[in-house]
N, CA and C atoms as an extended XYZ file, in Angstrom:
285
Properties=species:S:1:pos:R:3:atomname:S:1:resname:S:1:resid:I:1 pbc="F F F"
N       -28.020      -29.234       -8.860 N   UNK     1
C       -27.861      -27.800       -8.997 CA  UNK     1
C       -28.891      -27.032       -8.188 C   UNK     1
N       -29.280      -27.745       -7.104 N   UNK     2
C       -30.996      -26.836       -6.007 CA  UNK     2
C       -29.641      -26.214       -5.539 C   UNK     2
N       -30.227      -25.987       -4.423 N   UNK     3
C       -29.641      -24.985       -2.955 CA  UNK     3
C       -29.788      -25.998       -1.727 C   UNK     3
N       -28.964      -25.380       -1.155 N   UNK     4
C       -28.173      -26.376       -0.234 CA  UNK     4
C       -28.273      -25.248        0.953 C   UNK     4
N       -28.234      -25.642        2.721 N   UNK     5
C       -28.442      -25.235        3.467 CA  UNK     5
C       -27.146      -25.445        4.192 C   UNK     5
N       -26.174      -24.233        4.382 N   UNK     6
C       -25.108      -24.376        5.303 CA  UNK     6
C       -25.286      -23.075        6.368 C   UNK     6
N       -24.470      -23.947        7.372 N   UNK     7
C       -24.206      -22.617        8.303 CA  UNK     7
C       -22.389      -22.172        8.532 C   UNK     7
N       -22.254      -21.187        8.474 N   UNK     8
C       -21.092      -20.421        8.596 CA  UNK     8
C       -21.093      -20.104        9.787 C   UNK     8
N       -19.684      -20.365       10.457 N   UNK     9
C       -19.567      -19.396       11.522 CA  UNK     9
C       -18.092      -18.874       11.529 C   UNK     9
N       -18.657      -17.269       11.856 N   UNK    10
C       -18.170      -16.525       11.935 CA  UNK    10
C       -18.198      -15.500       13.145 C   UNK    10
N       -16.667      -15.162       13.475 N   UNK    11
C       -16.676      -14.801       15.053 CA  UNK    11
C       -17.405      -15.592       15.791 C   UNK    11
N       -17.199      -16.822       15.650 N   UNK    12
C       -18.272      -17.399       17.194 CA  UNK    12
C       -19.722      -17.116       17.105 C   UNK    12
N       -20.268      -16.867       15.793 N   UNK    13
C       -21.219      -16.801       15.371 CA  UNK    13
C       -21.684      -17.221       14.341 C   UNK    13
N       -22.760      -18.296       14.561 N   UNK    14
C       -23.185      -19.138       13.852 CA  UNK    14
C       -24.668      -18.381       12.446 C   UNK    14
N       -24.053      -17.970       11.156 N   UNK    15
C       -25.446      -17.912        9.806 CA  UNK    15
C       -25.488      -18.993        9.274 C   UNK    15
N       -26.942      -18.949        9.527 N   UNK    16
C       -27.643      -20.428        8.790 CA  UNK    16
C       -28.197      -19.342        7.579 C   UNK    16
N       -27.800      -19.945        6.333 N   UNK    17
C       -28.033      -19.448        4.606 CA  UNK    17
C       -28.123      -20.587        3.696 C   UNK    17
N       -28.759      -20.231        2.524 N   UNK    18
C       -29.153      -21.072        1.727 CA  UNK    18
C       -27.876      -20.748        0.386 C   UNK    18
N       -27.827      -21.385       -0.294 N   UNK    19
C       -26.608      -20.892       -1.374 CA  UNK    19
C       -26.619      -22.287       -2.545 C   UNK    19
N       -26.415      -21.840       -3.397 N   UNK    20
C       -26.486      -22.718       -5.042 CA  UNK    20
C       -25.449      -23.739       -4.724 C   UNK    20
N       -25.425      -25.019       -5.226 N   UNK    21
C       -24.847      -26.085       -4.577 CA  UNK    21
C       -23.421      -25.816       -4.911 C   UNK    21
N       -23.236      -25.198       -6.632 N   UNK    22
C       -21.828      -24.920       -6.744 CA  UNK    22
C       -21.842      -23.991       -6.293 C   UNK    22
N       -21.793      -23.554       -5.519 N   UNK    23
C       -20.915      -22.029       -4.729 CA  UNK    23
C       -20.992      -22.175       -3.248 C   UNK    23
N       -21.366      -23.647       -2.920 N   UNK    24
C       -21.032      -24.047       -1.396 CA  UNK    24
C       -19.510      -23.585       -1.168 C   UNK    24
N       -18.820      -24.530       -2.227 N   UNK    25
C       -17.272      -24.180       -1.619 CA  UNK    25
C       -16.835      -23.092       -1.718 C   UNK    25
N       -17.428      -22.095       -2.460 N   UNK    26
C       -16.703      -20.677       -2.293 CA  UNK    26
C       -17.354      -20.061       -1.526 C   UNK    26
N       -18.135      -20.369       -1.126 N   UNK    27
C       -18.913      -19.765        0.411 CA  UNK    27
C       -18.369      -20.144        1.097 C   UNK    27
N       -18.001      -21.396        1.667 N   UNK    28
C       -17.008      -21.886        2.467 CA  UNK    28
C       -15.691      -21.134        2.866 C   UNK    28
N       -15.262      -21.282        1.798 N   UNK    29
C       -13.646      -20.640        1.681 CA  UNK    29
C       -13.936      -19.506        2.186 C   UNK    29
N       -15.065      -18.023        1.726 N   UNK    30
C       -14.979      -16.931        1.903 CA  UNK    30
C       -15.163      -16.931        3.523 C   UNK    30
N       -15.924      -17.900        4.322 N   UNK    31
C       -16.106      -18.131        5.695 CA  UNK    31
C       -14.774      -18.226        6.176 C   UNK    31
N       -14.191      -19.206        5.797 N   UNK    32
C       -12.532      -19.451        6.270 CA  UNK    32
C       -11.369      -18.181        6.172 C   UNK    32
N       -11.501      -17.704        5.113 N   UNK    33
C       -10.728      -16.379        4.557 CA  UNK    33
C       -10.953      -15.517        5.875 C   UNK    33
N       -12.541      -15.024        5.959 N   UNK    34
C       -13.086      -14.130        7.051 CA  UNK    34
C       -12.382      -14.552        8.670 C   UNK    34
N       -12.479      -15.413        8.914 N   UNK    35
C       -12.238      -16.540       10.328 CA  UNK    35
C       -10.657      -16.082       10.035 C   UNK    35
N        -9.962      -16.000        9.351 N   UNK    36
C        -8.451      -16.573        9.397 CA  UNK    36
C        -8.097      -14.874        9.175 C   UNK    36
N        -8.771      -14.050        9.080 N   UNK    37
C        -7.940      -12.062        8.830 CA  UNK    37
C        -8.880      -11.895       10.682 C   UNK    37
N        -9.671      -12.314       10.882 N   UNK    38
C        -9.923      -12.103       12.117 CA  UNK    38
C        -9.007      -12.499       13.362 C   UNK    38
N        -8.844      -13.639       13.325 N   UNK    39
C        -7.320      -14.104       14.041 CA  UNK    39
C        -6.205      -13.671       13.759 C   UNK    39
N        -5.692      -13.310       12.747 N   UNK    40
C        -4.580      -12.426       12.100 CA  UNK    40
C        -4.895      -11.148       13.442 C   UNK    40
N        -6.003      -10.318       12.791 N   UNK    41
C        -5.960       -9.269       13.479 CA  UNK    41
C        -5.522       -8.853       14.873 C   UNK    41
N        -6.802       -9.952       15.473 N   UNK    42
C        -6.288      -10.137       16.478 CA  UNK    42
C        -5.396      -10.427       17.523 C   UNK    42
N        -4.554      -11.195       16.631 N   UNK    43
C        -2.954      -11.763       17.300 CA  UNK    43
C        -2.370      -10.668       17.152 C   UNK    43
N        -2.324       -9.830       15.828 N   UNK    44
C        -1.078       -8.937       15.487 CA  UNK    44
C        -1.725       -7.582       16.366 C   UNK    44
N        -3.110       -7.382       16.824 N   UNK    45
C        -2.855       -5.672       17.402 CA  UNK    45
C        -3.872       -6.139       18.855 C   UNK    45
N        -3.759       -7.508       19.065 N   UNK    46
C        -4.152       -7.599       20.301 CA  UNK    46
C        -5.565       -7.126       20.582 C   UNK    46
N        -6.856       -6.884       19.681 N   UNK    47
C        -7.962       -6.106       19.693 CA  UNK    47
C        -8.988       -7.594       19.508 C   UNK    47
N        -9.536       -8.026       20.864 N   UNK    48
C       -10.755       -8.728       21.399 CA  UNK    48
C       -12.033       -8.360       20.652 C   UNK    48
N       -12.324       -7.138       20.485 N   UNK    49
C       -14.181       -6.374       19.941 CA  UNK    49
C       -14.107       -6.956       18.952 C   UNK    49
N       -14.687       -7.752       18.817 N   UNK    50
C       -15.281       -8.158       17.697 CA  UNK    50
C       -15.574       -7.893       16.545 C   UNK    50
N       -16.556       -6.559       17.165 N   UNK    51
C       -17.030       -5.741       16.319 CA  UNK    51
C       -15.889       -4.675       15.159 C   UNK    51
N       -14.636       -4.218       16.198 N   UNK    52
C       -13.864       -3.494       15.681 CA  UNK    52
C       -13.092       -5.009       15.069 C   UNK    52
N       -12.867       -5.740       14.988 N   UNK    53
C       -11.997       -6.674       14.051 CA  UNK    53
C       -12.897       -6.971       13.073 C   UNK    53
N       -14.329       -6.941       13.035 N   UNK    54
C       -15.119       -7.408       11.809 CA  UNK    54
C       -14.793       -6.208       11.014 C   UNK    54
N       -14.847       -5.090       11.333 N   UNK    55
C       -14.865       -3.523       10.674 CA  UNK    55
C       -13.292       -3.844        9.985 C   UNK    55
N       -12.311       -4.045       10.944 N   UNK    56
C       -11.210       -4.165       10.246 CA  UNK    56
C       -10.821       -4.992        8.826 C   UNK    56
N       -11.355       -6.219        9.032 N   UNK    57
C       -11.745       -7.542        8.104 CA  UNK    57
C       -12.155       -7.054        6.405 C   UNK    57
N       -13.535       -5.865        7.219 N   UNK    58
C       -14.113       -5.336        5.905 CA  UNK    58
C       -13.478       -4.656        5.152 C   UNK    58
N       -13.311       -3.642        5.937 N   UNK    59
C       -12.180       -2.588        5.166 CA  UNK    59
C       -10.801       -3.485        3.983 C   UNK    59
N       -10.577       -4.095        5.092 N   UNK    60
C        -9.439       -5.156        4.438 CA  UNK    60
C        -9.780       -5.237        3.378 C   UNK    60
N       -11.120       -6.324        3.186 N   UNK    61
C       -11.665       -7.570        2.387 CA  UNK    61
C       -11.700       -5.588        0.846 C   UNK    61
N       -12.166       -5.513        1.367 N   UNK    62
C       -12.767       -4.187        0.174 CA  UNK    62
C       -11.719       -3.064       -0.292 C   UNK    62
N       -10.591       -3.206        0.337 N   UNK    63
C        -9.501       -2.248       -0.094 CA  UNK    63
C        -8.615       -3.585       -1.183 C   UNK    63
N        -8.676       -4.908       -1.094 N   UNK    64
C        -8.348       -5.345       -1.530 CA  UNK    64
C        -9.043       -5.539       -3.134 C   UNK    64
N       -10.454       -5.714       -2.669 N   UNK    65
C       -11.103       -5.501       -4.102 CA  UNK    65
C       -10.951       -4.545       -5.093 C   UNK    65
N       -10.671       -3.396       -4.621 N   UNK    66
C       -11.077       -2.360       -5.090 CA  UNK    66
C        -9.723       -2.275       -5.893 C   UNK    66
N        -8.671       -2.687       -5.569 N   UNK    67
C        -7.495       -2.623       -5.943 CA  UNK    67
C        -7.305       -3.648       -6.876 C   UNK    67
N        -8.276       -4.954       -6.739 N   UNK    68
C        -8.102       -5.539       -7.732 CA  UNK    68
C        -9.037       -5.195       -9.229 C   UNK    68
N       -10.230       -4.302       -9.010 N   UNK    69
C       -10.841       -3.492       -9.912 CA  UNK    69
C        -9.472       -2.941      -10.832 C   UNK    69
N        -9.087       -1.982      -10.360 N   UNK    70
C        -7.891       -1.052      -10.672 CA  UNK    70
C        -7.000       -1.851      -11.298 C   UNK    70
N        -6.945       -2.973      -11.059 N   UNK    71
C        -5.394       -3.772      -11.698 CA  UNK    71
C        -6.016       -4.778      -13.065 C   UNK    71
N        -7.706       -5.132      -13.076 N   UNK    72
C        -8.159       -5.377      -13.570 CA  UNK    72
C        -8.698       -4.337      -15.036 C   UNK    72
N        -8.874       -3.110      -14.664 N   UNK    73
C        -9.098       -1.975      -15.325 CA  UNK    73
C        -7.620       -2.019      -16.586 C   UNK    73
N        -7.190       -1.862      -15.376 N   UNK    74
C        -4.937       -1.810      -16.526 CA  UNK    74
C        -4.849       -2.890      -17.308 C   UNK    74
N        -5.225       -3.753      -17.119 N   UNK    75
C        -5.079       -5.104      -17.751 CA  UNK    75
C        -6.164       -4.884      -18.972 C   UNK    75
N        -7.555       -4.625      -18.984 N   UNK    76
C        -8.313       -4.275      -19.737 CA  UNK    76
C        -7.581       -3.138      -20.550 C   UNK    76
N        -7.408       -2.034      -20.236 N   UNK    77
C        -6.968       -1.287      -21.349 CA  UNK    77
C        -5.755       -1.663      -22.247 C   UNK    77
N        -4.671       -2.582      -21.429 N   UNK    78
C        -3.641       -2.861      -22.181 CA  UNK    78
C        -4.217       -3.779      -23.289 C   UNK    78
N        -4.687       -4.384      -23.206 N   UNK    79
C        -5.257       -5.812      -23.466 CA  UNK    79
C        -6.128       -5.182      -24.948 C   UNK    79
N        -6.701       -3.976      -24.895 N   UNK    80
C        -7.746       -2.933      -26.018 CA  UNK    80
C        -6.683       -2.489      -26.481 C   UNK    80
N        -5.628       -1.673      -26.127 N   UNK    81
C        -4.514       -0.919      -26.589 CA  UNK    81
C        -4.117       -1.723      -27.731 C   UNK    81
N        -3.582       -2.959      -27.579 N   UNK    82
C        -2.846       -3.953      -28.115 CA  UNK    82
C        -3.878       -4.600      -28.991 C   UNK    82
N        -4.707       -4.810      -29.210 N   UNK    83
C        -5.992       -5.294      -29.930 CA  UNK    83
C        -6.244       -4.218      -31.287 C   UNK    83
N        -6.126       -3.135      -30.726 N   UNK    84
C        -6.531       -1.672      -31.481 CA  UNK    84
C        -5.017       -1.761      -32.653 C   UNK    84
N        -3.749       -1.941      -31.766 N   UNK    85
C        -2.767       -1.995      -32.745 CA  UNK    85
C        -2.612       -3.076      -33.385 C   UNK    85
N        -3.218       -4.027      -33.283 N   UNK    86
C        -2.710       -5.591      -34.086 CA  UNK    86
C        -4.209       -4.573      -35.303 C   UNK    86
N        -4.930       -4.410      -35.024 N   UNK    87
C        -6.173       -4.285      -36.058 CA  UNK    87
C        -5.757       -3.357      -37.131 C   UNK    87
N        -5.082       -2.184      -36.685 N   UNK    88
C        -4.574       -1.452      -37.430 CA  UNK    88
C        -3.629       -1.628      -38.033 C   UNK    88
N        -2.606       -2.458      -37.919 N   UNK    89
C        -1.415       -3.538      -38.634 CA  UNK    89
C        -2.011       -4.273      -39.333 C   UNK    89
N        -3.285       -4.998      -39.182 N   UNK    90
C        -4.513       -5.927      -40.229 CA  UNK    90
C        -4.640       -4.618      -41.392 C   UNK    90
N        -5.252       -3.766      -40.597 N   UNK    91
C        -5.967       -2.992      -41.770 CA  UNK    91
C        -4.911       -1.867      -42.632 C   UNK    91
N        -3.679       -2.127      -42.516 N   UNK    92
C        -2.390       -1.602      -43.422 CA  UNK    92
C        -1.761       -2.544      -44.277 C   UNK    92
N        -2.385       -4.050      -43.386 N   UNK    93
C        -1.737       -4.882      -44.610 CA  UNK    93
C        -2.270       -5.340      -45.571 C   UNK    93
N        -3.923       -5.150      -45.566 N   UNK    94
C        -4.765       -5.345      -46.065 CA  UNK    94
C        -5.241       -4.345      -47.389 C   UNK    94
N        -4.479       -2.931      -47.067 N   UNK    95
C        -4.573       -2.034      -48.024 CA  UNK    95
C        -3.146       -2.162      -49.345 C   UNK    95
């Protein structure tokens, strides 16, 4: 369970980082994920800069989160909604 020394590369660019031994592979993956919307990008709008496909990547990577916040949020309230009414069905049958 130490830390483990990998390097990622990304865009043709090589980070050397340290990371907790279990979360090599999801560091990994998130390297691969990154590598694989960059080639996407690039194939589908033909855009070389790097820089503007990393920007694109991000935006991506974070419009996706953010949306999964939001869907995570709905799920939470349904999830309380339904909790709140089973309790109150407890506490009617209980009276």
């Amino acid at each position: 369970m130490g830390e483990l020394s990998v390097k990622l590369k990304i865009a043709d660019r090589e980070y050397p980082m340290r990371v907790k031994s279990e979360e090599e592979a999801r560091v990994r993956k998130a390297g691969k994920l990154i590598n694989d919307k960059l080639r996407t990008y690039r194939e589908q709008f033909g855009i070389d800069d790097k820089q503007d496909l990393l920007a694109m990547v991000a935006f991506d990577f974070l419009m996706e989160k953010l949306n999964s916040e939001v869907e995570h949020t709905q799920v939470d309230q349904g999830a309380m909604d339904q909790l709140h009414n089973i309790s109150e069905k407890i506490a009617q049958a209980l009276k």
